[in-house]
């Protein structure tokens, strides 16, 4: 039996509904003769509870804009097995695995709360309610949710913001997938168009196929339809206008009903204010986000670190690089707890499409050699770029890079001199807790899997993943950390977060996250 508590906060009344939910029938005792049978029956029971969560999760998302997660693991559009896997992850905090029945009860109660858009950690809500209450009482839960979700209850829905993708390469297509997946009630970011140069007579079909199939990230989750006459792509209900142009200033977005759009330039062709300002000459475009390091006075934003620097009057913003996004949150956390005196960053980076499949001319040293056959020593500006997000680290970091024959997922090795002595256990405990509960939880993940390799991190939505088993620290002020990152998908997630902040639609994160203190994390 599951206690499903519904709270009608609009009418300021509460009531409890106790449902006798017909779960998988208990078999006769003589049939439950082995541990195998016992485990199978318990799994079926939990799986059925998870199945009943799915409609609740979907309605909360589509009707209210509530993004539900368990310690940062999203449970939207998940299978029952994936939801139960997210429950297993909750033991990472040192607590018992979250009870799926309590998760179901909390989700049912949330349906009665008149919330605006927010990101809700249901695991924390359950545990905090458990800690404050001896039993799952409807009135107590209603009051608890009123208090914890006051910010979301009072929130008003923002007007939707049009988004245009200028360029449709690796990052452009992944950002498109994320925007489509985040469509929800349609009152946040709306992907309205992509702008490309026409490549062939069947260009539209080819663009749609590249969105539909990806050799690294797998097939598109949903349906895609092409309208050749209107030159549109319909993806999971999102109608995307394909616009062909060779010049940003020549596009009139208002012809397609697009107004005050944020243009995401993922071509990398222009990186300074003069070049990127050409987008602002196009009717219907009001702001620009560059998915590469910006030059000059352009703000380079690493979401979670310096995203509070984004102002309403910023017409051009950069989301920095994938490597800068991977290492800066970790460096920010370390600098806050220990101080970063100096260090060297070595990136072992997957090849990218600016390299050659076979030996050919390239303006850069060594990059002309075959990408799939060689490790290529090259340069990176990521270490110096950290200072644009963390000015206190100006001049303290050097960097170099090695391109390797893998298509995705890279590794940053941070060789650091800290402001005080630290042990390996203390460092790992601090970074683990930072990844679980701190304001940097969306940026940093933590792994201690003894068999983890690069392909295990394909599709990771965090900017960087600390490999705790590889951490080196022996009690002095020297430390070496290994940080994995999906240089495509993880970075694209950061781009979307910057987009949300620029549009003023980044959801409230509840319950509020709290800073982690190094000494307390080790206890």
Short mmCIF file of C-alpha atoms in Angstrom, two decimals:
data_model
loop_
_atom_site.label_atom_id
_atom_site.label_comp_id
_atom_site.label_asym_id
_atom_site.label_seq_id
_atom_site.Cartn_x
_atom_site.Cartn_y
_atom_site.Cartn_z
CA UNK A 1 0.00 0.00 0.00
CA UNK A 2 1.27 3.45 -0.89
CA UNK A 3 0.24 6.61 0.92
CA UNK A 4 -0.51 9.20 -1.74
CA UNK A 5 -0.90 12.65 -0.23
CA UNK A 6 -2.46 15.40 -2.30
CA UNK A 7 -2.29 19.01 -1.17
CA UNK A 8 -4.68 21.60 -2.57
CA UNK A 9 -2.80 24.72 -1.56
CA UNK A 10 -4.86 26.96 -3.82
CA UNK A 11 -7.87 26.38 -1.55
CA UNK A 12 -5.64 26.19 1.54
CA UNK A 13 -7.05 22.76 2.35
CA UNK A 14 -5.38 19.42 2.67
CA UNK A 15 -6.60 15.91 2.41
CA UNK A 16 -5.11 12.46 2.37
CA UNK A 17 -5.99 9.69 -0.01
CA UNK A 18 -5.02 6.20 0.91
CA UNK A 19 -5.12 4.06 -2.20
CA UNK A 20 -4.96 0.32 -2.26
CA UNK A 21 -2.76 0.11 -5.31
CA UNK A 22 -2.80 -3.40 -6.77
CA UNK A 23 0.90 -4.09 -6.91
CA UNK A 24 2.46 -7.31 -8.11
CA UNK A 25 0.63 -10.06 -6.18
CA UNK A 26 2.42 -11.74 -3.33
CA UNK A 27 3.00 -15.33 -4.24
CA UNK A 28 2.21 -18.17 -1.90
CA UNK A 29 4.94 -18.86 0.61
CA UNK A 30 5.64 -22.28 -0.83
CA UNK A 31 6.49 -20.64 -4.17
CA UNK A 32 8.87 -18.15 -2.59
CA UNK A 33 11.43 -20.81 -1.95
CA UNK A 34 14.61 -19.13 -3.02
CA UNK A 35 16.41 -15.85 -2.70
CA UNK A 36 15.99 -15.53 -6.45
CA UNK A 37 12.20 -15.43 -6.11
CA UNK A 38 12.32 -12.97 -3.22
CA UNK A 39 14.51 -10.52 -5.11
CA UNK A 40 12.43 -10.83 -8.27
CA UNK A 41 9.19 -10.10 -6.43
CA UNK A 42 10.68 -7.08 -4.66
CA UNK A 43 12.04 -5.73 -7.95
CA UNK A 44 8.63 -6.10 -9.60
CA UNK A 45 7.02 -4.27 -6.69
CA UNK A 46 9.45 -1.36 -6.91
CA UNK A 47 9.23 -1.26 -10.69
CA UNK A 48 5.46 -0.92 -10.49
CA UNK A 49 5.80 1.98 -8.07
CA UNK A 50 8.23 3.63 -10.51
CA UNK A 51 5.76 3.08 -13.35
CA UNK A 52 3.14 4.98 -11.35
CA UNK A 53 5.55 7.87 -10.87
CA UNK A 54 5.94 8.47 -14.61
CA UNK A 55 2.55 10.19 -15.24
CA UNK A 56 3.07 12.38 -12.16
CA UNK A 57 6.56 13.39 -13.26
CA UNK A 58 5.28 14.21 -16.76
CA UNK A 59 2.32 16.28 -15.58
CA UNK A 60 4.43 18.27 -13.13
CA UNK A 61 6.86 19.07 -15.94
CA UNK A 62 4.41 19.91 -18.72
CA UNK A 63 1.78 21.71 -16.61
CA UNK A 64 3.94 23.50 -14.04
CA UNK A 65 7.45 23.49 -15.48
CA UNK A 66 8.77 21.46 -12.52
CA UNK A 67 11.98 19.60 -13.36
CA UNK A 68 12.22 16.76 -10.85
CA UNK A 69 15.47 15.06 -9.91
CA UNK A 70 17.05 12.88 -7.25
CA UNK A 71 20.31 14.48 -6.08
CA UNK A 72 20.73 15.99 -9.53
CA UNK A 73 19.75 12.86 -11.51
CA UNK A 74 16.79 13.94 -13.65
CA UNK A 75 13.82 11.57 -13.62
CA UNK A 76 11.92 13.20 -16.49
CA UNK A 77 11.46 10.99 -19.57
CA UNK A 78 13.02 8.04 -17.75
CA UNK A 79 12.04 4.38 -17.79
CA UNK A 80 11.03 2.65 -14.53
CA UNK A 81 14.46 0.99 -14.38
CA UNK A 82 16.21 4.35 -14.83
CA UNK A 83 14.09 5.88 -12.06
CA UNK A 84 15.06 3.05 -9.72
CA UNK A 85 18.69 3.48 -10.75
CA UNK A 86 18.43 7.14 -9.72
CA UNK A 87 17.09 5.95 -6.35
CA UNK A 88 20.15 3.72 -5.93
CA UNK A 89 22.38 6.72 -6.53
CA UNK A 90 20.94 8.45 -3.44
CA UNK A 91 23.08 6.24 -1.20
CA UNK A 92 26.12 8.29 -2.37
CA UNK A 93 25.38 10.78 0.42
CA UNK A 94 26.00 8.04 3.00
CA UNK A 95 22.30 7.64 3.73
CA UNK A 96 20.07 4.68 2.97
CA UNK A 97 18.68 4.28 -0.54
CA UNK A 98 15.64 6.51 -0.99
CA UNK A 99 12.35 4.63 -0.57
CA UNK A 100 10.42 4.73 -3.91
CA UNK A 101 7.11 4.75 -2.01
CA UNK A 102 8.07 8.02 -0.33
CA UNK A 103 9.15 9.48 -3.66
CA UNK A 104 5.75 8.57 -5.10
CA UNK A 105 3.96 10.17 -2.15
CA UNK A 106 5.98 13.38 -2.50
CA UNK A 107 5.29 13.57 -6.25
CA UNK A 108 1.57 13.07 -5.62
CA UNK A 109 1.59 15.86 -3.04
CA UNK A 110 3.44 18.19 -5.40
CA UNK A 111 0.55 17.98 -7.88
CA UNK A 112 -1.53 20.02 -5.46
CA UNK A 113 1.04 22.80 -5.11
CA UNK A 114 0.53 25.80 -7.46
CA UNK A 115 4.19 26.13 -8.42
CA UNK A 116 5.90 28.04 -11.14
CA UNK A 117 8.93 26.66 -12.99
CA UNK A 118 11.60 25.21 -10.71
CA UNK A 119 14.18 22.45 -10.44
CA UNK A 120 13.16 20.24 -7.51
CA UNK A 121 15.40 17.76 -5.73
CA UNK A 122 12.74 15.30 -4.59
CA UNK A 123 15.30 13.23 -2.67
CA UNK A 124 16.18 16.19 -0.47
CA UNK A 125 12.51 17.06 0.01
CA UNK A 126 11.77 13.50 1.16
CA UNK A 127 14.73 13.34 3.52
CA UNK A 128 14.12 16.77 5.02
CA UNK A 129 10.44 15.97 5.59
CA UNK A 130 11.37 12.62 7.15
CA UNK A 131 13.83 14.35 9.49
CA UNK A 132 11.21 16.83 10.68
CA UNK A 133 8.18 14.54 10.92
CA UNK A 134 7.60 11.19 12.52
CA UNK A 135 4.93 10.13 10.05
CA UNK A 136 3.70 11.03 6.59
CA UNK A 137 0.74 13.21 7.57
CA UNK A 138 -1.10 15.16 4.87
CA UNK A 139 -1.39 18.40 6.82
CA UNK A 140 2.25 18.30 7.87
CA UNK A 141 3.38 17.64 4.31
CA UNK A 142 1.24 20.51 3.00
CA UNK A 143 2.83 22.94 5.45
CA UNK A 144 6.29 21.60 4.69
CA UNK A 145 5.84 22.15 0.94
CA UNK A 146 4.41 25.65 1.45
CA UNK A 147 7.55 26.57 3.35
CA UNK A 148 10.15 24.84 1.19
CA UNK A 149 8.63 25.84 -2.15
CA UNK A 150 7.56 29.39 -1.29
CA UNK A 151 9.90 30.80 -3.94
CA UNK A 152 8.38 28.60 -6.65
CA UNK A 153 4.79 29.17 -5.46
CA UNK A 154 5.27 32.92 -5.78
CA UNK A 155 7.08 32.68 -9.13
CA UNK A 156 5.43 34.01 -12.25
CA UNK A 157 5.90 32.41 -15.63
CA UNK A 158 8.23 34.31 -17.92
CA UNK A 159 7.36 34.97 -21.54
CA UNK A 160 9.00 32.46 -23.89
CA UNK A 161 12.24 33.50 -25.57
CA UNK A 162 12.97 32.68 -29.20
CA UNK A 163 16.30 30.98 -29.93
CA UNK A 164 18.08 30.73 -33.28
CA UNK A 165 21.01 28.40 -33.89
CA UNK A 166 23.46 29.95 -36.33
CA UNK A 167 25.34 26.89 -37.54
CA UNK A 168 24.33 23.27 -37.11
CA UNK A 169 27.50 21.32 -36.39
CA UNK A 170 28.39 19.09 -33.44
CA UNK A 171 27.50 21.60 -30.73
CA UNK A 172 24.57 23.10 -32.64
CA UNK A 173 22.82 19.76 -33.03
CA UNK A 174 23.34 18.78 -29.39
CA UNK A 175 22.05 22.16 -28.20
CA UNK A 176 19.05 21.58 -30.48
CA UNK A 177 18.42 18.18 -28.86
CA UNK A 178 18.55 19.74 -25.40
CA UNK A 179 16.27 22.64 -26.28
CA UNK A 180 13.73 20.25 -27.79
CA UNK A 181 13.91 17.96 -24.75
CA UNK A 182 13.45 20.96 -22.41
CA UNK A 183 10.41 22.29 -24.27
CA UNK A 184 8.00 21.33 -21.48
CA UNK A 185 5.05 23.72 -21.35
CA UNK A 186 6.70 25.88 -24.04
CA UNK A 187 7.15 28.96 -21.86
CA UNK A 188 10.94 28.93 -21.58
CA UNK A 189 13.39 28.75 -24.46
CA UNK A 190 11.82 28.09 -27.86
CA UNK A 191 14.04 26.82 -30.66
CA UNK A 192 12.60 28.64 -33.66
CA UNK A 193 15.20 28.39 -36.41
CA UNK A 194 18.59 27.21 -37.57
CA UNK A 195 20.69 29.14 -40.08
CA UNK A 196 23.09 27.31 -42.39
CA UNK A 197 24.67 27.61 -45.81
CA UNK A 198 22.94 25.47 -48.41
CA UNK A 199 25.13 22.49 -49.18
CA UNK A 200 23.15 20.56 -51.80
CA UNK A 201 19.71 20.13 -53.32
CA UNK A 202 18.72 17.71 -50.55
CA UNK A 203 20.31 19.83 -47.84
CA UNK A 204 17.19 19.91 -45.63
CA UNK A 205 16.88 16.13 -45.53
CA UNK A 206 20.57 15.74 -44.72
CA UNK A 207 20.33 18.26 -41.87
CA UNK A 208 17.36 16.37 -40.44
CA UNK A 209 19.20 13.06 -40.71
CA UNK A 210 22.18 14.45 -38.82
CA UNK A 211 19.79 15.50 -36.06
CA UNK A 212 18.09 12.11 -36.13
CA UNK A 213 21.24 9.97 -35.97
CA UNK A 214 24.53 10.55 -34.19
CA UNK A 215 27.45 8.10 -34.23
CA UNK A 216 28.56 9.16 -30.74
CA UNK A 217 25.39 10.15 -28.89
CA UNK A 218 22.96 7.73 -30.49
CA UNK A 219 19.56 8.28 -32.10
CA UNK A 220 17.30 11.25 -31.45
CA UNK A 221 14.72 10.42 -28.76
CA UNK A 222 11.48 11.05 -30.60
CA UNK A 223 10.11 11.84 -34.03
CA UNK A 224 11.40 14.10 -36.79
CA UNK A 225 9.44 15.22 -39.86
CA UNK A 226 10.64 17.32 -42.79
CA UNK A 227 8.50 19.76 -44.79
CA UNK A 228 10.50 20.47 -47.94
CA UNK A 229 8.07 23.09 -49.23
CA UNK A 230 8.15 25.22 -46.07
CA UNK A 231 11.77 24.25 -45.30
CA UNK A 232 10.97 23.24 -41.75
CA UNK A 233 11.86 20.40 -39.39
CA UNK A 234 9.25 19.24 -36.86
CA UNK A 235 10.97 17.53 -33.93
CA UNK A 236 8.80 16.28 -31.05
CA UNK A 237 6.29 19.06 -31.70
CA UNK A 238 8.94 21.79 -32.03
CA UNK A 239 8.67 23.49 -35.42
CA UNK A 240 12.11 24.63 -36.57
CA UNK A 241 12.52 26.92 -39.56
CA UNK A 242 15.63 26.20 -41.64
CA UNK A 243 17.03 29.44 -43.07
CA UNK A 244 19.75 29.48 -45.70
CA UNK A 245 22.17 32.39 -45.57
CA UNK A 246 25.87 33.20 -45.92
CA UNK A 247 25.73 36.44 -43.95
CA UNK A 248 24.27 37.01 -40.45
CA UNK A 249 23.13 40.53 -41.32
CA UNK A 250 21.13 39.41 -44.35
CA UNK A 251 18.57 37.35 -42.42
CA UNK A 252 15.17 38.85 -41.57
CA UNK A 253 13.92 36.72 -38.69
CA UNK A 254 10.69 38.69 -38.40
CA UNK A 255 9.55 37.13 -41.69
CA UNK A 256 9.20 33.90 -39.75
CA UNK A 257 7.51 35.40 -36.71
CA UNK A 258 10.75 35.44 -34.72
CA UNK A 259 11.31 38.44 -32.45
CA UNK A 260 13.89 39.47 -29.83
CA UNK A 261 15.74 36.21 -30.41
CA UNK A 262 18.97 35.06 -28.87
CA UNK A 263 21.22 33.92 -31.71
CA UNK A 264 23.58 31.10 -30.72
CA UNK A 265 26.63 31.32 -32.97
CA UNK A 266 28.26 27.90 -32.95
CA UNK A 267 30.26 28.36 -36.14
CA UNK A 268 33.32 29.85 -34.40
CA UNK A 269 33.82 32.03 -37.46
CA UNK A 270 33.56 35.31 -35.50
CA UNK A 271 34.88 35.66 -31.96
CA UNK A 272 35.17 39.40 -31.45
CA UNK A 273 32.54 42.05 -30.90
CA UNK A 274 32.89 43.50 -34.39
CA UNK A 275 32.23 40.19 -36.13
CA UNK A 276 29.50 38.96 -33.79
CA UNK A 277 27.70 42.31 -33.95
CA UNK A 278 26.70 41.45 -37.51
CA UNK A 279 24.05 39.17 -36.00
CA UNK A 280 22.47 42.18 -34.30
CA UNK A 281 21.90 43.85 -37.68
CA UNK A 282 19.35 41.15 -38.53
CA UNK A 283 15.72 42.15 -37.80
CA UNK A 284 14.36 39.96 -34.99
CA UNK A 285 17.73 39.31 -33.32
CA UNK A 286 18.50 41.06 -30.04
CA UNK A 287 21.36 39.15 -28.38
CA UNK A 288 24.18 36.76 -29.29
CA UNK A 289 25.71 33.80 -27.46
CA UNK A 290 29.03 32.50 -28.77
CA UNK A 291 29.90 28.83 -28.19
CA UNK A 292 33.64 29.46 -28.20
CA UNK A 293 36.04 31.67 -26.24
CA UNK A 294 35.30 35.32 -26.91
CA UNK A 295 37.98 37.89 -27.61
CA UNK A 296 38.40 41.42 -26.32
CA UNK A 297 35.89 42.67 -23.76
CA UNK A 298 33.29 39.96 -24.40
CA UNK A 299 32.25 38.29 -21.15
CA UNK A 300 33.33 34.64 -21.05
CA UNK A 301 30.78 32.87 -18.85
CA UNK A 302 31.22 29.52 -17.12
CA UNK A 303 27.78 28.81 -15.76
CA UNK A 304 27.78 28.27 -12.01
CA UNK A 305 31.03 30.18 -11.54
CA UNK A 306 30.53 33.68 -12.94
CA UNK A 307 27.07 33.46 -14.50
CA UNK A 308 25.90 36.14 -12.06
CA UNK A 309 27.87 38.60 -14.23
CA UNK A 310 25.31 38.31 -17.04
CA UNK A 311 23.37 41.59 -17.29
CA UNK A 312 20.16 42.36 -19.14
CA UNK A 313 22.00 44.83 -21.36
CA UNK A 314 24.68 42.33 -22.45
CA UNK A 315 24.11 41.98 -26.19
CA UNK A 316 27.01 39.56 -26.77
CA UNK A 317 28.15 36.84 -24.36
CA UNK A 318 30.53 33.89 -24.72
CA UNK A 319 30.06 30.46 -23.13
CA UNK A 320 33.86 29.95 -23.16
CA UNK A 321 35.25 26.55 -24.26
CA UNK A 322 34.46 22.97 -23.29
CA UNK A 323 37.76 22.58 -21.42
CA UNK A 324 37.38 25.88 -19.58
CA UNK A 325 33.89 24.79 -18.51
CA UNK A 326 35.23 21.45 -17.31
CA UNK A 327 38.09 22.72 -15.16
CA UNK A 328 36.90 26.11 -13.89
CA UNK A 329 34.17 24.82 -11.52
CA UNK A 330 36.64 22.35 -9.96
CA UNK A 331 39.26 25.08 -9.62
CA UNK A 332 36.66 27.42 -8.12
CA UNK A 333 35.74 24.81 -5.50
CA UNK A 334 39.40 24.12 -4.69
CA UNK A 335 40.28 27.80 -4.50
CA UNK A 336 37.39 28.45 -2.10
CA UNK A 337 38.45 25.66 0.26
CA UNK A 338 42.24 25.56 -0.03
CA UNK A 339 43.44 28.36 -2.28
CA UNK A 340 45.10 27.67 -5.64
CA UNK A 341 48.62 29.12 -5.68
CA UNK A 342 49.71 27.86 -9.10
CA UNK A 343 49.33 24.90 -11.39
CA UNK A 344 49.52 23.28 -14.80
CA UNK A 345 46.59 21.92 -16.79
CA UNK A 346 47.18 19.12 -19.29
CA UNK A 347 44.21 18.19 -21.46
CA UNK A 348 44.02 14.83 -23.18
CA UNK A 349 41.47 15.89 -25.76
CA UNK A 350 39.47 13.92 -28.31
CA UNK A 351 40.07 14.91 -31.90
CA UNK A 352 37.79 17.56 -33.38
CA UNK A 353 36.59 18.31 -36.88
CA UNK A 354 39.25 20.95 -37.48
CA UNK A 355 41.81 18.13 -37.73
CA UNK A 356 42.44 15.91 -40.75
CA UNK A 357 41.38 12.29 -41.15
CA UNK A 358 44.59 11.66 -43.08
CA UNK A 359 47.76 13.73 -43.37
CA UNK A 360 47.05 17.03 -45.08
CA UNK A 361 47.85 20.72 -44.84
CA UNK A 362 46.78 22.52 -41.64
CA UNK A 363 47.79 26.02 -40.60
CA UNK A 364 48.44 24.78 -37.05
CA UNK A 365 51.60 22.91 -36.09
CA UNK A 366 51.14 19.09 -36.02
CA UNK A 367 47.38 19.30 -36.51
CA UNK A 368 47.73 18.39 -40.17
CA UNK A 369 48.64 14.82 -39.25
CA UNK A 370 46.00 12.07 -39.28
CA UNK A 371 43.73 12.58 -36.26
CA UNK A 372 42.60 8.95 -36.01
CA UNK A 373 46.14 7.54 -36.09
CA UNK A 374 48.16 9.87 -33.89
CA UNK A 375 48.48 11.53 -30.53
CA UNK A 376 49.12 15.17 -31.37
CA UNK A 377 50.81 17.62 -29.02
CA UNK A 378 49.21 21.03 -29.39
CA UNK A 379 48.32 24.15 -27.43
CA UNK A 380 45.25 25.15 -25.42
CA UNK A 381 44.09 28.51 -24.19
CA UNK A 382 41.82 26.97 -21.57
CA UNK A 383 44.19 27.50 -18.63
CA UNK A 384 44.59 31.21 -19.32
CA UNK A 385 40.86 31.52 -20.03
CA UNK A 386 40.08 30.35 -16.48
CA UNK A 387 41.09 33.81 -15.26
CA UNK A 388 38.21 35.38 -17.21
CA UNK A 389 35.84 33.53 -14.88
CA UNK A 390 38.14 33.48 -11.82
CA UNK A 391 40.20 36.70 -11.94
CA UNK A 392 42.09 35.76 -8.77
CA UNK A 393 43.83 32.98 -10.75
CA UNK A 394 45.26 35.39 -13.33
CA UNK A 395 48.81 34.30 -14.22
CA UNK A 396 48.77 31.26 -11.94
CA UNK A 397 47.98 28.53 -14.48
CA UNK A 398 49.75 27.17 -17.55
CA UNK A 399 48.32 24.69 -20.00
CA UNK A 400 49.06 22.28 -22.84
CA UNK A 401 47.11 19.68 -24.76
CA UNK A 402 47.37 16.32 -26.47
CA UNK A 403 44.80 15.40 -29.13
CA UNK A 404 44.12 11.66 -29.09
CA UNK A 405 42.34 9.24 -31.49
CA UNK A 406 38.94 9.14 -29.74
CA UNK A 407 35.85 10.96 -31.07
CA UNK A 408 34.49 12.25 -27.75
CA UNK A 409 35.17 12.60 -24.00
CA UNK A 410 38.37 14.25 -22.88
CA UNK A 411 40.45 14.32 -19.70
CA UNK A 412 41.98 17.29 -17.89
CA UNK A 413 44.87 16.65 -15.49
CA UNK A 414 45.23 19.39 -12.89
CA UNK A 415 48.68 19.53 -11.27
CA UNK A 416 48.22 22.06 -8.49
CA UNK A 417 50.00 23.76 -5.64
CA UNK A 418 47.39 24.65 -3.02
CA UNK A 419 47.40 27.22 -0.26
CA UNK A 420 47.59 24.63 2.50
CA UNK A 421 48.36 20.96 3.06
CA UNK A 422 45.73 18.40 2.15
CA UNK A 423 45.31 14.63 2.15
CA UNK A 424 43.79 12.53 -0.59
CA UNK A 425 40.87 11.48 1.60
CA UNK A 426 40.06 15.06 2.58
CA UNK A 427 40.24 16.27 -1.01
CA UNK A 428 38.02 13.49 -2.33
CA UNK A 429 35.48 13.87 0.48
CA UNK A 430 35.22 17.58 -0.23
CA UNK A 431 34.82 17.17 -3.99
CA UNK A 432 32.30 14.33 -3.56
CA UNK A 433 30.14 16.47 -1.29
CA UNK A 434 30.53 19.44 -3.63
CA UNK A 435 29.20 17.28 -6.48
CA UNK A 436 26.21 16.15 -4.41
CA UNK A 437 24.90 19.18 -2.54
CA UNK A 438 26.74 22.40 -3.38
CA UNK A 439 25.74 25.23 -5.76
CA UNK A 440 28.22 23.67 -8.25
CA UNK A 441 26.32 20.39 -8.40
CA UNK A 442 25.20 20.98 -11.99
CA UNK A 443 28.81 21.51 -13.04
CA UNK A 444 30.80 18.92 -11.05
CA UNK A 445 30.28 15.18 -10.77
CA UNK A 446 32.37 12.65 -8.88
CA UNK A 447 33.27 9.04 -9.73
CA UNK A 448 35.11 6.29 -7.89
CA UNK A 449 34.37 3.48 -10.32
CA UNK A 450 37.49 1.29 -10.57
CA UNK A 451 36.68 0.25 -14.15
CA UNK A 452 35.59 3.63 -15.53
CA UNK A 453 36.97 4.61 -18.95
CA UNK A 454 36.29 7.53 -21.26
CA UNK A 455 33.31 6.01 -23.10
CA UNK A 456 31.45 5.67 -19.79
CA UNK A 457 31.12 9.45 -19.67
CA UNK A 458 29.52 9.94 -23.09
CA UNK A 459 26.29 11.87 -22.58
CA UNK A 460 27.20 13.18 -19.13
CA UNK A 461 25.40 16.47 -18.52
CA UNK A 462 27.91 17.80 -15.98
CA UNK A 463 30.74 20.03 -17.16
CA UNK A 464 33.38 17.82 -15.51
CA UNK A 465 33.64 14.57 -13.54
CA UNK A 466 36.36 14.19 -10.92
CA UNK A 467 37.90 10.69 -10.96
CA UNK A 468 38.43 10.20 -7.23
CA UNK A 469 40.46 7.00 -7.57
CA UNK A 470 43.07 8.88 -9.61
CA UNK A 471 43.46 11.75 -7.12
CA UNK A 472 47.01 12.18 -5.81
CA UNK A 473 47.69 14.05 -2.55
CA UNK A 474 50.04 12.93 0.20
CA UNK A 475 49.60 15.49 2.97
CA UNK A 476 51.59 18.43 1.62
CA UNK A 477 50.19 21.24 -0.52
CA UNK A 478 50.59 19.43 -3.85
CA UNK A 479 47.65 17.68 -5.51
CA UNK A 480 46.92 16.11 -8.88
CA UNK A 481 43.34 15.65 -10.03
CA UNK A 482 41.88 13.95 -13.08
CA UNK A 483 38.70 15.46 -14.52
CA UNK A 484 36.76 13.71 -17.28
CA UNK A 485 34.42 15.71 -19.49
CA UNK A 486 32.14 15.07 -22.44
CA UNK A 487 33.53 17.87 -24.54
CA UNK A 488 30.35 17.88 -26.64
CA UNK A 489 27.30 17.05 -24.51
CA UNK A 490 28.58 18.33 -21.17
CA UNK A 491 29.54 21.61 -22.77
CA UNK A 492 26.20 21.86 -24.60
CA UNK A 493 24.43 21.58 -21.25
CA UNK A 494 26.42 24.56 -19.99
CA UNK A 495 25.51 26.52 -23.14
CA UNK A 496 21.80 25.92 -22.50
CA UNK A 497 22.17 27.06 -18.88
CA UNK A 498 23.79 30.30 -20.04
CA UNK A 499 20.95 30.70 -22.55
CA UNK A 500 18.40 30.29 -19.76
CA UNK A 501 20.15 32.92 -17.65
CA UNK A 502 20.31 35.36 -20.57
CA UNK A 503 16.59 34.84 -21.19
CA UNK A 504 15.70 35.11 -17.51
CA UNK A 505 14.11 31.66 -17.50
CA UNK A 506 16.66 29.68 -15.50
CA UNK A 507 14.49 27.86 -12.95
CA UNK A 508 14.76 28.28 -9.21
CA UNK A 509 16.71 25.39 -7.67
CA UNK A 510 14.95 24.00 -4.61
CA UNK A 511 15.69 23.17 -1.87
CA UNK A 512 18.50 25.73 -1.95
CA UNK A 513 21.98 24.26 -2.18
CA UNK A 514 24.52 25.13 0.47
CA UNK A 515 28.30 25.65 0.23
CA UNK A 516 30.46 22.71 1.33
CA UNK A 517 33.24 23.13 3.90
CA UNK A 518 36.27 20.89 3.43
CA UNK A 519 36.62 19.95 7.11
CA UNK A 520 32.96 19.03 7.49
CA UNK A 521 32.97 16.91 4.32
CA UNK A 522 35.54 14.51 5.75
CA UNK A 523 33.48 13.76 8.86
#
